[in-house]
Tab-separated table of C-alpha atoms in Angstrom:
chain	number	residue	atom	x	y	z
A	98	UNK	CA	-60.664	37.463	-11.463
A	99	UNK	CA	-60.072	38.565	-15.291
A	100	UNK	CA	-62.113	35.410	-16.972
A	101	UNK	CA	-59.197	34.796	-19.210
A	102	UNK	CA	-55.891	35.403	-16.775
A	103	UNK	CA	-54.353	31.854	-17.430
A	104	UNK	CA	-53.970	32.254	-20.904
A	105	UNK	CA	-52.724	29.383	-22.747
A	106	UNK	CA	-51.911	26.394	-19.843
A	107	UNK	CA	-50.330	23.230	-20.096
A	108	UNK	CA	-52.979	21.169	-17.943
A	109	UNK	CA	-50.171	18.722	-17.133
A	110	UNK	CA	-51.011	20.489	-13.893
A	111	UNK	CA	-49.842	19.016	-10.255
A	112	UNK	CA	-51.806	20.785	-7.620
A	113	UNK	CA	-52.571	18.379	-4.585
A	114	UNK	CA	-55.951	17.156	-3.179
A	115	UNK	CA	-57.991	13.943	-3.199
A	116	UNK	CA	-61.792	13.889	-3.772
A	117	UNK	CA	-64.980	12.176	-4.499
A	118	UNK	CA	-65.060	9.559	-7.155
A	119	UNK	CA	-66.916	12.354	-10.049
A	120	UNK	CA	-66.451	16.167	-8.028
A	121	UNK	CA	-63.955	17.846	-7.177
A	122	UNK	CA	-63.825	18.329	-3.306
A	123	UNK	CA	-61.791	19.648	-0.548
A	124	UNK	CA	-57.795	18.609	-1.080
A	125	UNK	CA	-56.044	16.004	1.690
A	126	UNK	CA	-52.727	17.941	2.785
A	127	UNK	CA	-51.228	13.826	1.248
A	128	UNK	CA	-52.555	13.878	-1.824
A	129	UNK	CA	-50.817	12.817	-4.908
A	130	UNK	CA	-50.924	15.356	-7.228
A	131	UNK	CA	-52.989	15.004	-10.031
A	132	UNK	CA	-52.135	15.289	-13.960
A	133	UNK	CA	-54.787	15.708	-17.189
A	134	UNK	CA	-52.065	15.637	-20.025
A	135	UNK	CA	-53.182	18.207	-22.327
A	136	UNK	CA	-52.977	21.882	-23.571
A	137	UNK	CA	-55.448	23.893	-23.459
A	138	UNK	CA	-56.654	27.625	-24.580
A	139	UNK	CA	-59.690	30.216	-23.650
A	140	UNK	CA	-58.651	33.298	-25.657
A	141	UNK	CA	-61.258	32.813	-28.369
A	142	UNK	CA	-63.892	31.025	-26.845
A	143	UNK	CA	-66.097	33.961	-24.939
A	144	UNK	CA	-66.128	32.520	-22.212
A	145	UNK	CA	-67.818	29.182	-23.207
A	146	UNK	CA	-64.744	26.661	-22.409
A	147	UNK	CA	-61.507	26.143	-23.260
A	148	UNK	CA	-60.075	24.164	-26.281
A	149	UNK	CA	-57.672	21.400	-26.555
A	150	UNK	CA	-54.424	22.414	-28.436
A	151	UNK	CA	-52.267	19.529	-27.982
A	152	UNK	CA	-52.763	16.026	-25.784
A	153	UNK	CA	-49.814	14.457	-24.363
A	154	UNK	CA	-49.541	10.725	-25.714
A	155	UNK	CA	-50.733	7.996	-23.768
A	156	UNK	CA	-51.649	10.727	-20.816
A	157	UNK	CA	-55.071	10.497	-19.001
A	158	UNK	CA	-56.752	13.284	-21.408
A	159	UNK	CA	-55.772	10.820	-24.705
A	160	UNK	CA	-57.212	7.635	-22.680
A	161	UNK	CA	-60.374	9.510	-21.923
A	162	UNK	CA	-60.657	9.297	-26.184
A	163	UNK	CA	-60.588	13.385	-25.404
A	164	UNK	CA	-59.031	14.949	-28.956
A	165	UNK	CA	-57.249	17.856	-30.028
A	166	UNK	CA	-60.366	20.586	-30.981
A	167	UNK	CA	-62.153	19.398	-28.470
A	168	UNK	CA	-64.298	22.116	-26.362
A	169	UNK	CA	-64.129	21.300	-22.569
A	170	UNK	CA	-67.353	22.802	-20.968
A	171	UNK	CA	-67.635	20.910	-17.973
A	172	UNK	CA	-65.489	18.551	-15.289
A	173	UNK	CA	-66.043	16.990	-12.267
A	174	UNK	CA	-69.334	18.228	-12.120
A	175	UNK	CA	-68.116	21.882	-12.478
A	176	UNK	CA	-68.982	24.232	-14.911
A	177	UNK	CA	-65.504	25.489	-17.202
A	178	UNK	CA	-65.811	28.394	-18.541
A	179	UNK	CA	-61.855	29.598	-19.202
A	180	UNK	CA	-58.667	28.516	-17.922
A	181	UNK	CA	-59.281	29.885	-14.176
A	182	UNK	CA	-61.895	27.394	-13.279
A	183	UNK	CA	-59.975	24.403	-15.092
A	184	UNK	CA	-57.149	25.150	-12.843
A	185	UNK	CA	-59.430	24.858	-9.918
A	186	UNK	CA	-60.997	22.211	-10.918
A	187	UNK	CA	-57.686	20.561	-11.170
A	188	UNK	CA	-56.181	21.901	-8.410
A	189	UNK	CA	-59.242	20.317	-5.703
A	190	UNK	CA	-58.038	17.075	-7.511
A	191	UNK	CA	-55.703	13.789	-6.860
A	192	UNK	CA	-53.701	11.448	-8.827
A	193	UNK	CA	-56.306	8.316	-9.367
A	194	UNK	CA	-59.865	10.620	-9.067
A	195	UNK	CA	-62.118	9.514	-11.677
A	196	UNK	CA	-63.677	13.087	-13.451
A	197	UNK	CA	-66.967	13.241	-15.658
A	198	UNK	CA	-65.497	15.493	-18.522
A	199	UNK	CA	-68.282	17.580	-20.791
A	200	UNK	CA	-67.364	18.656	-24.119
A	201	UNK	CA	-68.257	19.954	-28.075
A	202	UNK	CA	-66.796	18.227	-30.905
A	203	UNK	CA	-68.144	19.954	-33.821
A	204	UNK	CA	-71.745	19.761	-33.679
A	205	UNK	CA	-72.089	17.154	-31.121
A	206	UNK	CA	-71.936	17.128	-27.094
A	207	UNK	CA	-69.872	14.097	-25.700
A	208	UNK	CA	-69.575	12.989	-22.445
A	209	UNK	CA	-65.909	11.220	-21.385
A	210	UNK	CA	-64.580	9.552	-18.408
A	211	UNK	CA	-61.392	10.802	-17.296
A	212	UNK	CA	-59.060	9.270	-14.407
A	213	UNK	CA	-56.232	11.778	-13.131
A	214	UNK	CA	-53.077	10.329	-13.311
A	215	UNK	CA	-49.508	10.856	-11.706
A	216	UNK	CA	-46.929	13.721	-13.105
A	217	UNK	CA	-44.553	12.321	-15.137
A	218	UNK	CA	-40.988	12.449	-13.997
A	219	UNK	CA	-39.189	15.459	-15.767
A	220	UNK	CA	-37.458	13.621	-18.730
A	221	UNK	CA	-40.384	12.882	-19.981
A	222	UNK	CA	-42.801	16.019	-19.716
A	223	UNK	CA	-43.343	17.527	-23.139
A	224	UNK	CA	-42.654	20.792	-21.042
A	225	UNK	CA	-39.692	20.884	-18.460
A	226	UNK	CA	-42.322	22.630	-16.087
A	227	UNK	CA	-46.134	22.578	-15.336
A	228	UNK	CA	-48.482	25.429	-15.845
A	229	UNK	CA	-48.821	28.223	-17.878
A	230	UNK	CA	-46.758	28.224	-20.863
A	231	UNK	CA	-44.843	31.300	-22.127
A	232	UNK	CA	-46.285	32.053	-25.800
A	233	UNK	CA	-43.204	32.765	-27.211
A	234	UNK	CA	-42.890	28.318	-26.985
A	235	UNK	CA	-46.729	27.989	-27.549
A	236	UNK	CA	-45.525	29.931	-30.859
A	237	UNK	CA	-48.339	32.710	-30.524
A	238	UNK	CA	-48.248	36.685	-29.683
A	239	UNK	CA	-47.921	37.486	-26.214
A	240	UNK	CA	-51.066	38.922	-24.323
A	241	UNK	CA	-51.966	40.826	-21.890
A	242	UNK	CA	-54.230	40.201	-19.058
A	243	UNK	CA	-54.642	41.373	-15.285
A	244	UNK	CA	-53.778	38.293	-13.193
A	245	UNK	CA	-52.711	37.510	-9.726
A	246	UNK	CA	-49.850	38.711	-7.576
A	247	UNK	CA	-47.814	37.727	-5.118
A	248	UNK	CA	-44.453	39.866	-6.098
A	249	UNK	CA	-41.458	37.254	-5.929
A	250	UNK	CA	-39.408	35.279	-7.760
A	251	UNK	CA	-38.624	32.066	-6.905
A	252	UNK	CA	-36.850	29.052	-7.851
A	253	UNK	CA	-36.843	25.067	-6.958
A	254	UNK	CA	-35.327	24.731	-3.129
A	255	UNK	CA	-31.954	23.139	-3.828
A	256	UNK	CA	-29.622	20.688	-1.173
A	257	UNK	CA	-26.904	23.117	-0.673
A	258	UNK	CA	-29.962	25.653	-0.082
A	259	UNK	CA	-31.600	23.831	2.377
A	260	UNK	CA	-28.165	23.429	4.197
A	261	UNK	CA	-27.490	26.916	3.886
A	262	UNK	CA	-31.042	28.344	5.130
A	263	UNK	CA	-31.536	25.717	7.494
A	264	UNK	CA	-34.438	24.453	6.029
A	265	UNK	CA	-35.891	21.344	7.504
A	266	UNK	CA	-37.782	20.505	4.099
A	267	UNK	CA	-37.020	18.061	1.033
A	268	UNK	CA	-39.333	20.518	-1.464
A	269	UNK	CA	-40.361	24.279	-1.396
A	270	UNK	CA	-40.175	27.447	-2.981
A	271	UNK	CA	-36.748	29.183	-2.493
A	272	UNK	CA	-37.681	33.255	-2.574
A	273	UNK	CA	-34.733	34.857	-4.724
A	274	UNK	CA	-36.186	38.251	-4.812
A	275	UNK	CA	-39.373	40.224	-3.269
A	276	UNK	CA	-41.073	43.362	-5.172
A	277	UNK	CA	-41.125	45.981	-2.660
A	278	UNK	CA	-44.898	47.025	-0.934
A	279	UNK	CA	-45.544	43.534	-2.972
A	280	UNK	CA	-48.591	41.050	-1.250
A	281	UNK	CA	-45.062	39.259	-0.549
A	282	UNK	CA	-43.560	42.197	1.341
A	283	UNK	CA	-46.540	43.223	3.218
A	284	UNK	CA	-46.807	39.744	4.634
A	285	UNK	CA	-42.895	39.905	5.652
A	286	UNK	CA	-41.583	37.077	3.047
A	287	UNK	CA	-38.036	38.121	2.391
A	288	UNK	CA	-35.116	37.125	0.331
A	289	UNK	CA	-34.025	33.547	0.784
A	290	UNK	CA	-37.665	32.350	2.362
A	291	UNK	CA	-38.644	29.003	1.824
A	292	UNK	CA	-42.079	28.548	0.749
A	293	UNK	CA	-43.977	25.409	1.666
A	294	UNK	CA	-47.612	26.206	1.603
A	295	UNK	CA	-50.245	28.512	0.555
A	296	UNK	CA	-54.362	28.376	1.466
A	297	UNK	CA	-53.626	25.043	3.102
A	298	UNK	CA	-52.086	23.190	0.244
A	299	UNK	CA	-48.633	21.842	0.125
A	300	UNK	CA	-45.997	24.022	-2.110
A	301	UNK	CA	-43.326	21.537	-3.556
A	302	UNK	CA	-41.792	23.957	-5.823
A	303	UNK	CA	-42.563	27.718	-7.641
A	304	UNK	CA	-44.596	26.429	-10.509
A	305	UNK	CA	-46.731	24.386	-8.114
A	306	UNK	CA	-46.753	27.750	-5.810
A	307	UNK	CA	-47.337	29.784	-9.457
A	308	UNK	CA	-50.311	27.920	-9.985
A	309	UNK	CA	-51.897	27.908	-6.706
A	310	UNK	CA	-51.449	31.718	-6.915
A	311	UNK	CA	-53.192	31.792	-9.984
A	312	UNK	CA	-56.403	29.980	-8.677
A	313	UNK	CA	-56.241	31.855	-5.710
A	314	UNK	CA	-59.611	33.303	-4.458
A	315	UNK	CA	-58.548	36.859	-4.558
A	316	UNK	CA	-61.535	37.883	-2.258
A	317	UNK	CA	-60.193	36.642	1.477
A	318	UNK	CA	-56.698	36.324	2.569
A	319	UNK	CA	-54.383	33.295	2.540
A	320	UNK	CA	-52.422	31.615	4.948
A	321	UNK	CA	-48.737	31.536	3.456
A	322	UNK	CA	-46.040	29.195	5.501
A	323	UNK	CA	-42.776	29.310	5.089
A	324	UNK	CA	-39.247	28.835	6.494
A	325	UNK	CA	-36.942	31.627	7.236
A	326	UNK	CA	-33.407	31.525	9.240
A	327	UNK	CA	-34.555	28.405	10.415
A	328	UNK	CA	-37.666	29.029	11.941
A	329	UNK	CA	-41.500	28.319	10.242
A	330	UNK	CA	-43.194	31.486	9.873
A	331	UNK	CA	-47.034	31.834	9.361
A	332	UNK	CA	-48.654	35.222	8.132
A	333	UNK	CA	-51.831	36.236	6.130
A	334	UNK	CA	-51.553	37.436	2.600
A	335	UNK	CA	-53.857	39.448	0.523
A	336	UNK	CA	-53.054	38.751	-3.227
A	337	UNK	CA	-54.241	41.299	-5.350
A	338	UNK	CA	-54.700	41.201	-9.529
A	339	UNK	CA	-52.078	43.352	-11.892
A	340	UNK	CA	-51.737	44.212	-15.300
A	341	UNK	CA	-48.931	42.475	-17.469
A	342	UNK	CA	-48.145	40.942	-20.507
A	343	UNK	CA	-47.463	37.181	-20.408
A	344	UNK	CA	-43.663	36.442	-19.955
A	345	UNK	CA	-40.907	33.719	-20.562
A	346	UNK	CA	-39.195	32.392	-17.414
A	347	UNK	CA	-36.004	30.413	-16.691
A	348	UNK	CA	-36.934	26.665	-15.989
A	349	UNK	CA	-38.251	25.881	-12.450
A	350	UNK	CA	-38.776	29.414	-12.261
A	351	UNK	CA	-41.644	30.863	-11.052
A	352	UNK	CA	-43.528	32.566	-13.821
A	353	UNK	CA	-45.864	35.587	-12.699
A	354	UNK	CA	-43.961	37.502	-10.081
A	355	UNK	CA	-42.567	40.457	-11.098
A	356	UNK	CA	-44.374	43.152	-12.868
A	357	UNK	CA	-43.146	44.621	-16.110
A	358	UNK	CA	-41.109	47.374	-15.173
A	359	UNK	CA	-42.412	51.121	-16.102
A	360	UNK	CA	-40.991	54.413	-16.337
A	361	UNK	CA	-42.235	56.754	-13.762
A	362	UNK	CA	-44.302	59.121	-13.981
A	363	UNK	CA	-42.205	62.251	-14.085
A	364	UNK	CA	-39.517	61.143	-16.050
A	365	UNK	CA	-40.401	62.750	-19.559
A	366	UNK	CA	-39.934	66.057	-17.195
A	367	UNK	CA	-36.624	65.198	-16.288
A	368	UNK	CA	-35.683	64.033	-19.366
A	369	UNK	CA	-36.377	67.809	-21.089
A	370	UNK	CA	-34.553	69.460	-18.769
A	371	UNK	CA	-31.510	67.112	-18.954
A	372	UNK	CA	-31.528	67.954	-22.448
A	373	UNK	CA	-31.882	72.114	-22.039
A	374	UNK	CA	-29.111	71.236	-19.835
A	375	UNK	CA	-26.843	69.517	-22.463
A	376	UNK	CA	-27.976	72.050	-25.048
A	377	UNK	CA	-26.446	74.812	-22.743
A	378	UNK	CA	-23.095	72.767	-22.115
A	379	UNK	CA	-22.615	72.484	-26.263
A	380	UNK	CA	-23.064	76.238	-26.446
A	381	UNK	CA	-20.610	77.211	-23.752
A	382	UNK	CA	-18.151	74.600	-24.954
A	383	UNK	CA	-18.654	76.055	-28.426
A	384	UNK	CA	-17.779	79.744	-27.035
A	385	UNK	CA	-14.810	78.106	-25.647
A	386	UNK	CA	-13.325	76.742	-28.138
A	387	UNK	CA	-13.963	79.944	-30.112
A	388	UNK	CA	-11.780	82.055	-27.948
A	389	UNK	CA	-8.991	79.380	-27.432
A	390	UNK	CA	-8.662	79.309	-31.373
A	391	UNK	CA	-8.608	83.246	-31.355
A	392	UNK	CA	-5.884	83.379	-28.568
A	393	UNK	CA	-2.618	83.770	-29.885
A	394	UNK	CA	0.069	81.238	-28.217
A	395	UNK	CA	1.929	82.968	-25.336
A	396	UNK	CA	-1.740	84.254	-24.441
A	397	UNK	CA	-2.878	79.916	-24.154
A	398	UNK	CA	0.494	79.918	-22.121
A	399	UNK	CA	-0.613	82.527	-19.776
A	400	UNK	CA	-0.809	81.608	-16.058
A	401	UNK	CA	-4.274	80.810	-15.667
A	402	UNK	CA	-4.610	83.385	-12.515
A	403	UNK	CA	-3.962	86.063	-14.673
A	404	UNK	CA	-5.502	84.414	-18.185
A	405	UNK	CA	-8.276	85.503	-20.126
A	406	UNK	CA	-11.673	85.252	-18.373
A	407	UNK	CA	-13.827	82.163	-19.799
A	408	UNK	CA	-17.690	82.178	-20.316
């Protein structure tokens, strides 16, 4: 996995799992999802950490006394080297787990004490979804970076949806469109799917689904469940790591789906003889209208069976 495929992440993250009082360990299917409260970067730090950008006031990250410039280089007893092992880090983690954080301010190595709290409800998130943040908002350039896949787009699973699909969830996914010969289509997710879980953990939504993709370990399949007509559906998917620039998405919208679309690859070809063919039309028409203009009047009223042959 590229060592900087997050890009810039706003680490007011909610993937489920309870653990041990200082390391992150295996998630509980119940967990209350956990939330750090700050923003974070790795684009310019080698590979060495990531660097707070912003903390959310009064959040767990700002009660730790962790500060804005702040280089995080270890939590939980983990090693962070960029944004991908943060998220996992995070993502192995509940609401209430107590987190040993390492960092760098300026010259000097600090250790903090940081206690995961809950999400805060959406009126009062400094972004109206979790996880990565599109740069055109984080007011930077947009980058490029080979990330995971799944190939969907999805958005939060609505009432009237769940009526409609016969969904016997509260919280999920809702699949609005699948790439085709995606990881998606080769496991048989279609259009109107309801995704609830992925590698065992619970999916409440796409951005919690977007970041579970993300942290993904790309070398194993995962089990993906979801609803469809009805009926739970289980299949394996492989997830597999594309290309693409970062990208704004809708609210509740899942935000690393599609990829960018491309022209293929013989279409300069096509394009050079669509335009020998227009260059041939102009000339005939030309011709044309040169021998209409030259044609006296009862010859343009001629019955065209018997008329002037045209070029």
């Amino acid at each position: 996995m590229h060592p900087r495929l997050l890009g810039r992440l706003c680490l007011v993250v909610y993937l489920t799992a309870p653990a041990g009082p200082l390391l992150a360990q295996a998630p509980a299917a119940n967990a209350e999802p956990g939330y750090l409260g700050l923003i974070a970067d790795d684009r310019n730090e080698q590979g060495q950490g990531v660097r707070v950008l912003e903390i959310v006031p009064s959040g767990p990250a700002a009660l730790a006394g962790i500060a804005v410039k702040d280089l995080i280089t270890a939590m939980g007893g983990q090693t962070v080297r960029d944004m991908t092992d943060l998220a996992k880090i995070i993502g192995a983690s509940s609401a209430g787990q107590k987190l040993e954080v390492a960092l760098v301010r300026g010259n000097e190595k600090l250790i903090k004490m940081l206690t995961l709290g809950k999400r805060p409800p959406p009126g009062e998130r400094r972004f109206e979804q979790f996880g990565q943040i599109p740069d055109e908002q984080a007011g930077t350039a947009p980058s490029t970076a080979r990330r995971p896949w799944l190939g969907i787009r999805a958005k939060p699973l609505s009432p009237e949806a769940r009526d409609a699909l016969r969904a016997p969830v509260e919280a999920g996914a809702h699949v609005t469109e699948v790439v085709a010969d995606s990881p998606a289509a080769r496991a048989g997710i279609r259009v109107d799917s309801v995704i609830v879980a992925l590698g065992g953990q619970v999916v409440d939504g796409p951005a919690t689904l977007s970041a579970l993709v993300q942290a993904a370990d790309l070398s194993k399949p995962q089990t993906i469940e979801y609803y469809y007509d009805g009926a739970m559906q289980r299949s394996q998917i492989q997830l597999v790591e594309i290309e693409r620039p970062a990208a704004s998405a809708p609210a509740g919208a899942m935000q690393e789906t599609l990829p960018e679309p491309s022209m293929p690859e013989q279409a300069p070809a096509d394009m050079a003889a669509l335009q020998r063919r227009v260059t041939e039309l102009e000339a005939r028409l030309a011709r044309i209208e040169e021998m209409l203009r030259s044609l006296s009047p009862q010859q343009r009223e001629t019955d065209p069976s018997g008329g002037p042959a045209l070029p």
